[in-house]
Tab-separated table of C-alpha atoms and ligand atoms in Angstrom:
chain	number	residue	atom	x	y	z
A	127	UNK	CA	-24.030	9.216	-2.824
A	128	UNK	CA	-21.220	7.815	-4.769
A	129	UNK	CA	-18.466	5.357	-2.822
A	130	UNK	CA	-15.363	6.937	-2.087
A	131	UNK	CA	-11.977	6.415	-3.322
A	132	UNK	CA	-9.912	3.624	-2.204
A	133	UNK	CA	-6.146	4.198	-2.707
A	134	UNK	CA	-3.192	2.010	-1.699
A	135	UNK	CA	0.535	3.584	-1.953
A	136	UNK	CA	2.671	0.743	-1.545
A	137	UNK	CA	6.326	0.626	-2.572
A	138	UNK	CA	9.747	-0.977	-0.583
A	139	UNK	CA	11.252	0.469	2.219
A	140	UNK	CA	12.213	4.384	1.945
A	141	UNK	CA	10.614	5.288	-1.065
A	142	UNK	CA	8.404	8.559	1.168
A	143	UNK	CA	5.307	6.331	1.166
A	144	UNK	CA	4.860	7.797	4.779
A	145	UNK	CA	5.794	11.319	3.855
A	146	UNK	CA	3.160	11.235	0.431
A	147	UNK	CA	0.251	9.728	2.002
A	148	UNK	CA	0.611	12.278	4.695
A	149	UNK	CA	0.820	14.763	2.037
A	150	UNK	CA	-1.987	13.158	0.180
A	151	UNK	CA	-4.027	13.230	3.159
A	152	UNK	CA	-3.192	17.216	3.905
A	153	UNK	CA	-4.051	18.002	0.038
A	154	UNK	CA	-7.372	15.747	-0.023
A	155	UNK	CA	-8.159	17.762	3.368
A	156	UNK	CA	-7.096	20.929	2.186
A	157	UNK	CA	-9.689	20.051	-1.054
A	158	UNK	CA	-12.693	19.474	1.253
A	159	UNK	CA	-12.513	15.887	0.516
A	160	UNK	CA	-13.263	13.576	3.809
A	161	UNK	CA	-10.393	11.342	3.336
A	162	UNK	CA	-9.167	8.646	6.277
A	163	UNK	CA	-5.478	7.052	6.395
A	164	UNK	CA	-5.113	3.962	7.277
A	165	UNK	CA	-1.364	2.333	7.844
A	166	UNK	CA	-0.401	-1.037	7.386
A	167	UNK	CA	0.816	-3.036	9.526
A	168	UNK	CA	-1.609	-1.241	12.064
A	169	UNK	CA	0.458	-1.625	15.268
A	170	UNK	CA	-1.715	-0.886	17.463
A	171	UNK	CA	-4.390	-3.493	16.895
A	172	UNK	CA	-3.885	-6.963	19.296
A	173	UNK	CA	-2.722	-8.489	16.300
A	174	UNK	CA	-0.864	-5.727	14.999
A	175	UNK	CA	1.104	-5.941	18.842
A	176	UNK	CA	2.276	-9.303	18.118
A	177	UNK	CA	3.777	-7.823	14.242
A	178	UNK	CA	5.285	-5.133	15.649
A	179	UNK	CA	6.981	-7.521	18.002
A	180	UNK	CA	8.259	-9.526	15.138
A	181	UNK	CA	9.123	-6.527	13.370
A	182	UNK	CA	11.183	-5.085	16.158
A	183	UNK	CA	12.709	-7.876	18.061
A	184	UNK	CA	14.719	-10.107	15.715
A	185	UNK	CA	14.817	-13.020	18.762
A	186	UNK	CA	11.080	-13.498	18.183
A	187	UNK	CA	10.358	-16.625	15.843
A	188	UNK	CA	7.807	-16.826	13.971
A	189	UNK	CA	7.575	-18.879	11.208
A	190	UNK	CA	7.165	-17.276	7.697
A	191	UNK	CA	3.467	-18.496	7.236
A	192	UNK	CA	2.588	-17.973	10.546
A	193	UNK	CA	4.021	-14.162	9.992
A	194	UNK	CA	2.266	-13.667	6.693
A	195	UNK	CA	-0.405	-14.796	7.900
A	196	UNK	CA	-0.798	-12.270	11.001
A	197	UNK	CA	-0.143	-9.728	8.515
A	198	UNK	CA	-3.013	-10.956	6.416
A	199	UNK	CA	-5.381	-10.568	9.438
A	200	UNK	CA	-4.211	-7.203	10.280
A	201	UNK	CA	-5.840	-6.425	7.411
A	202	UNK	CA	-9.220	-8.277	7.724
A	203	UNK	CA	-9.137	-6.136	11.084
A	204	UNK	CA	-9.413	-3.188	9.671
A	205	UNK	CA	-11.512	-4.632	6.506
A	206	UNK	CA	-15.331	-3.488	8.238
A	207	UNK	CA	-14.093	-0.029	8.865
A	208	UNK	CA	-12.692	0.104	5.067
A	209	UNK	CA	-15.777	-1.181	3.700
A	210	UNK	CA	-17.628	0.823	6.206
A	211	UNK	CA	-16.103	4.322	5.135
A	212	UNK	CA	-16.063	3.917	1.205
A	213	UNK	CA	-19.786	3.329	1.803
A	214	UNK	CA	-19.866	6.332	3.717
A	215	UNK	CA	-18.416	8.282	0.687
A	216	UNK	CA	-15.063	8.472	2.571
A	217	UNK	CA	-11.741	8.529	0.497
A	218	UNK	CA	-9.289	5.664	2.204
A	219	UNK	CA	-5.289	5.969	1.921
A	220	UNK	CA	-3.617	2.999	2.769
A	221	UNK	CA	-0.161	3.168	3.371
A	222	UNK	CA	0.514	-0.670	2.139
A	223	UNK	CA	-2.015	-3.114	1.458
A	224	UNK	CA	-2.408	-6.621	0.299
A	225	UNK	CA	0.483	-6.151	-2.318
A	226	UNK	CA	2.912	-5.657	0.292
A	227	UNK	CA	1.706	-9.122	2.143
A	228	UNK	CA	2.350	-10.779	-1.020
A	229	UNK	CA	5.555	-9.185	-1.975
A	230	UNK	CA	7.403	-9.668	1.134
A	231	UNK	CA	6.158	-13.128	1.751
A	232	UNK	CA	6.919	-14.228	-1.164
A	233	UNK	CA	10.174	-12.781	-1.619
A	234	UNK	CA	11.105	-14.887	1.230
A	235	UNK	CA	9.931	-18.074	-1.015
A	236	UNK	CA	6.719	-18.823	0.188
A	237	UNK	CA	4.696	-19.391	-3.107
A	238	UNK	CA	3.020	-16.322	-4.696
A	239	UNK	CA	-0.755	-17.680	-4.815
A	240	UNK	CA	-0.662	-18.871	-1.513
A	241	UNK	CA	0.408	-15.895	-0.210
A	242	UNK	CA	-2.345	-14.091	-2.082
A	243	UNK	CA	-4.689	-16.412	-0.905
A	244	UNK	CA	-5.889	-15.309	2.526
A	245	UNK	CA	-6.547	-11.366	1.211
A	246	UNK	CA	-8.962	-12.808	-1.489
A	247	UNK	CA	-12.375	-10.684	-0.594
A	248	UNK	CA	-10.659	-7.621	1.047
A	249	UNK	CA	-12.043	-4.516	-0.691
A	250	UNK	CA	-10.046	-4.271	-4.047
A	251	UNK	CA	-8.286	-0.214	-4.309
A	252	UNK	CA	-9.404	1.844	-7.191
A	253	UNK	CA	-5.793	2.427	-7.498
A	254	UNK	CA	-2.350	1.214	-6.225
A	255	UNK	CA	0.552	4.074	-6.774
A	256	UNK	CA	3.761	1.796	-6.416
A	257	UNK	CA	6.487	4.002	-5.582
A	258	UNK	CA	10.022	2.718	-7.038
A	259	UNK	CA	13.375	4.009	-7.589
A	260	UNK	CA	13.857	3.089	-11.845
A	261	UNK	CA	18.021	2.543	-10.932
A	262	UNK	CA	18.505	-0.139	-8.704
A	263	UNK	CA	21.594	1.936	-7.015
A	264	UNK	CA	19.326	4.226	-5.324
A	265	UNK	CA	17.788	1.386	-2.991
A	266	UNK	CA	20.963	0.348	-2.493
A	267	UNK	CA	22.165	3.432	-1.749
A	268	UNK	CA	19.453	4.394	1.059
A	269	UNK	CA	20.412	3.428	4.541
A	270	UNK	CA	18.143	1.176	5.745
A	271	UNK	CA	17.194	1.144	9.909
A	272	UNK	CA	16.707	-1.890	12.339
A	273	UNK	CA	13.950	-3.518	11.790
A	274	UNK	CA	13.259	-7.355	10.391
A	275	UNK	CA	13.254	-6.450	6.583
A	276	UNK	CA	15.520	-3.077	5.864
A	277	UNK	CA	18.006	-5.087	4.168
A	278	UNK	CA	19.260	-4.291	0.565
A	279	UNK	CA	19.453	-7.503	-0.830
A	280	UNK	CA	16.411	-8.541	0.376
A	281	UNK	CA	14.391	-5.571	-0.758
A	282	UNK	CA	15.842	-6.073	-4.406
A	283	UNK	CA	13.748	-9.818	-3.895
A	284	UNK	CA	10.534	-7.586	-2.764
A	285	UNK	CA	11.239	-5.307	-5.647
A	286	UNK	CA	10.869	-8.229	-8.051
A	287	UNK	CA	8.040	-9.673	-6.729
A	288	UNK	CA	5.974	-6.533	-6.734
A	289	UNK	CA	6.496	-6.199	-9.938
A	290	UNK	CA	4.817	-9.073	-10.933
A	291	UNK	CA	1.921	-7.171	-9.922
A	292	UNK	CA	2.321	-4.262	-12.644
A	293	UNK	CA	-0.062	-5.798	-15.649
A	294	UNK	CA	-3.167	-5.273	-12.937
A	295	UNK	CA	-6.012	-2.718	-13.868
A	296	UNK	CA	-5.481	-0.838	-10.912
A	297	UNK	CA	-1.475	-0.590	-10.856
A	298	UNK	CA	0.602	2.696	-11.557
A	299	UNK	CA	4.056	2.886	-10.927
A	300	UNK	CA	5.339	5.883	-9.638
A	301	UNK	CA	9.482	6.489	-10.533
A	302	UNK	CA	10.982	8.475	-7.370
A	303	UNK	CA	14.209	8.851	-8.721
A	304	UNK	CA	15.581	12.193	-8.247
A	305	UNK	CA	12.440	13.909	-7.948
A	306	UNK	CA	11.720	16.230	-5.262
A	307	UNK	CA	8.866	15.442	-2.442
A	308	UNK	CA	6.577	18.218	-3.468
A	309	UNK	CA	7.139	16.494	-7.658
A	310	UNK	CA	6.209	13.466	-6.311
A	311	UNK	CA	3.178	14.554	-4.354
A	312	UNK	CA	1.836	15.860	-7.877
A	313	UNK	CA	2.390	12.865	-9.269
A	314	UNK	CA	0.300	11.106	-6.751
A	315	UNK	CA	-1.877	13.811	-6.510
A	316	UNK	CA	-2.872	13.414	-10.755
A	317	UNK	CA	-3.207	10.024	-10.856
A	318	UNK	CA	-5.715	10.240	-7.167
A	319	UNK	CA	-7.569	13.534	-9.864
A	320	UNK	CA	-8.144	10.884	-12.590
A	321	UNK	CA	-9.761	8.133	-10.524
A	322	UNK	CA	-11.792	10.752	-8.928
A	323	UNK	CA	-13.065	12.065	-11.925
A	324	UNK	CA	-13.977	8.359	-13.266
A	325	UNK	CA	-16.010	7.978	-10.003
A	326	UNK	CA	-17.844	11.342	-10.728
A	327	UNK	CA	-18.926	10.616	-14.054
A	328	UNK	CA	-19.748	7.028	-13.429
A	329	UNK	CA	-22.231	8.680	-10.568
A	330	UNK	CA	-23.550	11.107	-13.336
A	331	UNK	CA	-23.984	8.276	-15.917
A	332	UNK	CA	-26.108	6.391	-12.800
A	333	UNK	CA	-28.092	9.022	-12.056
A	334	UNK	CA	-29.168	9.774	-15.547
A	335	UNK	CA	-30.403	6.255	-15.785
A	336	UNK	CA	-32.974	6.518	-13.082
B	510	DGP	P1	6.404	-0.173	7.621
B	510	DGP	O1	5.712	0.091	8.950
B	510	DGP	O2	5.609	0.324	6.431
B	510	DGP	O3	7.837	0.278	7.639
B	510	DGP	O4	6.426	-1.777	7.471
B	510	DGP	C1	7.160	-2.532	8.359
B	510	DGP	C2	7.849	-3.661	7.668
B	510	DGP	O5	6.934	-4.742	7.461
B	510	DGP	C3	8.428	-3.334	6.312
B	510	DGP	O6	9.734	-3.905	6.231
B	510	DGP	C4	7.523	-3.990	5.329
B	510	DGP	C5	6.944	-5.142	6.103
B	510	DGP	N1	5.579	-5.467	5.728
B	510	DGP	C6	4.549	-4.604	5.588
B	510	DGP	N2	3.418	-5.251	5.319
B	510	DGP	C7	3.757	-6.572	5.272
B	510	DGP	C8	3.013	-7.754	5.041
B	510	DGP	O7	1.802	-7.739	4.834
B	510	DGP	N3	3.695	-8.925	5.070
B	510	DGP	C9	5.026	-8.980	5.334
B	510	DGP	N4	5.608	-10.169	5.368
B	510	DGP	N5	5.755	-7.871	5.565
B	510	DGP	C10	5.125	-6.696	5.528
């Protein structure tokens, strides 16, 4: 049995990463591929209780390591059943993923590398679809909600520190601007084809061997 597919959407606030791996998830479904979504933070976890907290209720300090690092062991929470479901031959979606950890930590100041640090050894995606607006005005433009982070200038910080992310083998950038949801979702849905196929042959390749 091959592993499955491992596939991270990240992107800033508002750019449908919610509505497209819902999508994704529907299409991957609708294909007869056994696909799980996974959401990050996961609120629901006892750590994730204490992030949503943070997230929600701007009187709650925290300080900025002690946040990322919560964030960081959301993850590792969910890291068994990751690992545990790719071996299966289960497709994963992740809706955020390390990249955010190190983007919004970091655009806060805290230095890059460390805040890399503490994901080192999750399971690495196949592929990362970064969803971005190309013109700047359109995050600008989007009305962000409540919570901790939805502020414009800030994002434009996240922005740039995602970005330093964009030379890595596994990184696509997906430009939202002024494309419809259903354009988008074949975006995503092309570049999810072409990893899939990789993951096919590499199987066939294997099996020939033996
Ligand atoms: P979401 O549920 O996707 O809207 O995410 C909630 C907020 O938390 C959003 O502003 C992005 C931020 N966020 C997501 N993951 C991380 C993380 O790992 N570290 C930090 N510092 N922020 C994160």
């Amino acid at each position: 049995m091959t592993r499955g597919v491992l596939i991270a959407i990240e992107g800033l606030d508002r750019t449908g990463k919610t509505t497209q791996t819902s999508r994704l998830l529907e299409r991957l479904d609708k294909s007869g591929v056994d696909a799980t979504l996974i959401k990050f933070p996961e609120r629901t976890t006892p750590i994730g209780r204490i992030i949503n907290t943070y997230l929600t209720d701007k009187a709650f300090e925290l300080s900025d390591q002690s946040a990322h690092l919560l964030f960081s062991a959301n993850r590792w929470e969910l890291a068994e059943k990751i690992r545990n479901l790719l071996e299966d031959g289960k497709t994963v979606v992740l809706d955020r993923y390390v990249y955010s950890g190190v983007a919004y930590s970091s655009a806060k100041g805290l230095p890059f590398d460390w805040c890399l640090s503490p994901d080192l050894g999750l399971p690495k995606p196949d592929i990362v679809l970064f969803m971005k607006f190309k013109h700047e005005d359109n995050v600008t433009r989007e009305g962000f909600g409540e919570e901790r982070y939805e502020v414009a200038e800030f994002q434009q910080r996240v922005k740039t520190q995602f970005e330093k992310f964009q030379n890595e083998d596994n990184w696509k950038t997906i430009y939202v601007d002024n494309k419809s949801i259903e354009e988008v979702g074949e975006l995503i849905w092309a570049e999810y084809e072409v990893v899939a196929r990789r993951e096919r042959e590499a199987l066939q390749k294997f099996t020939k061997l033996e």
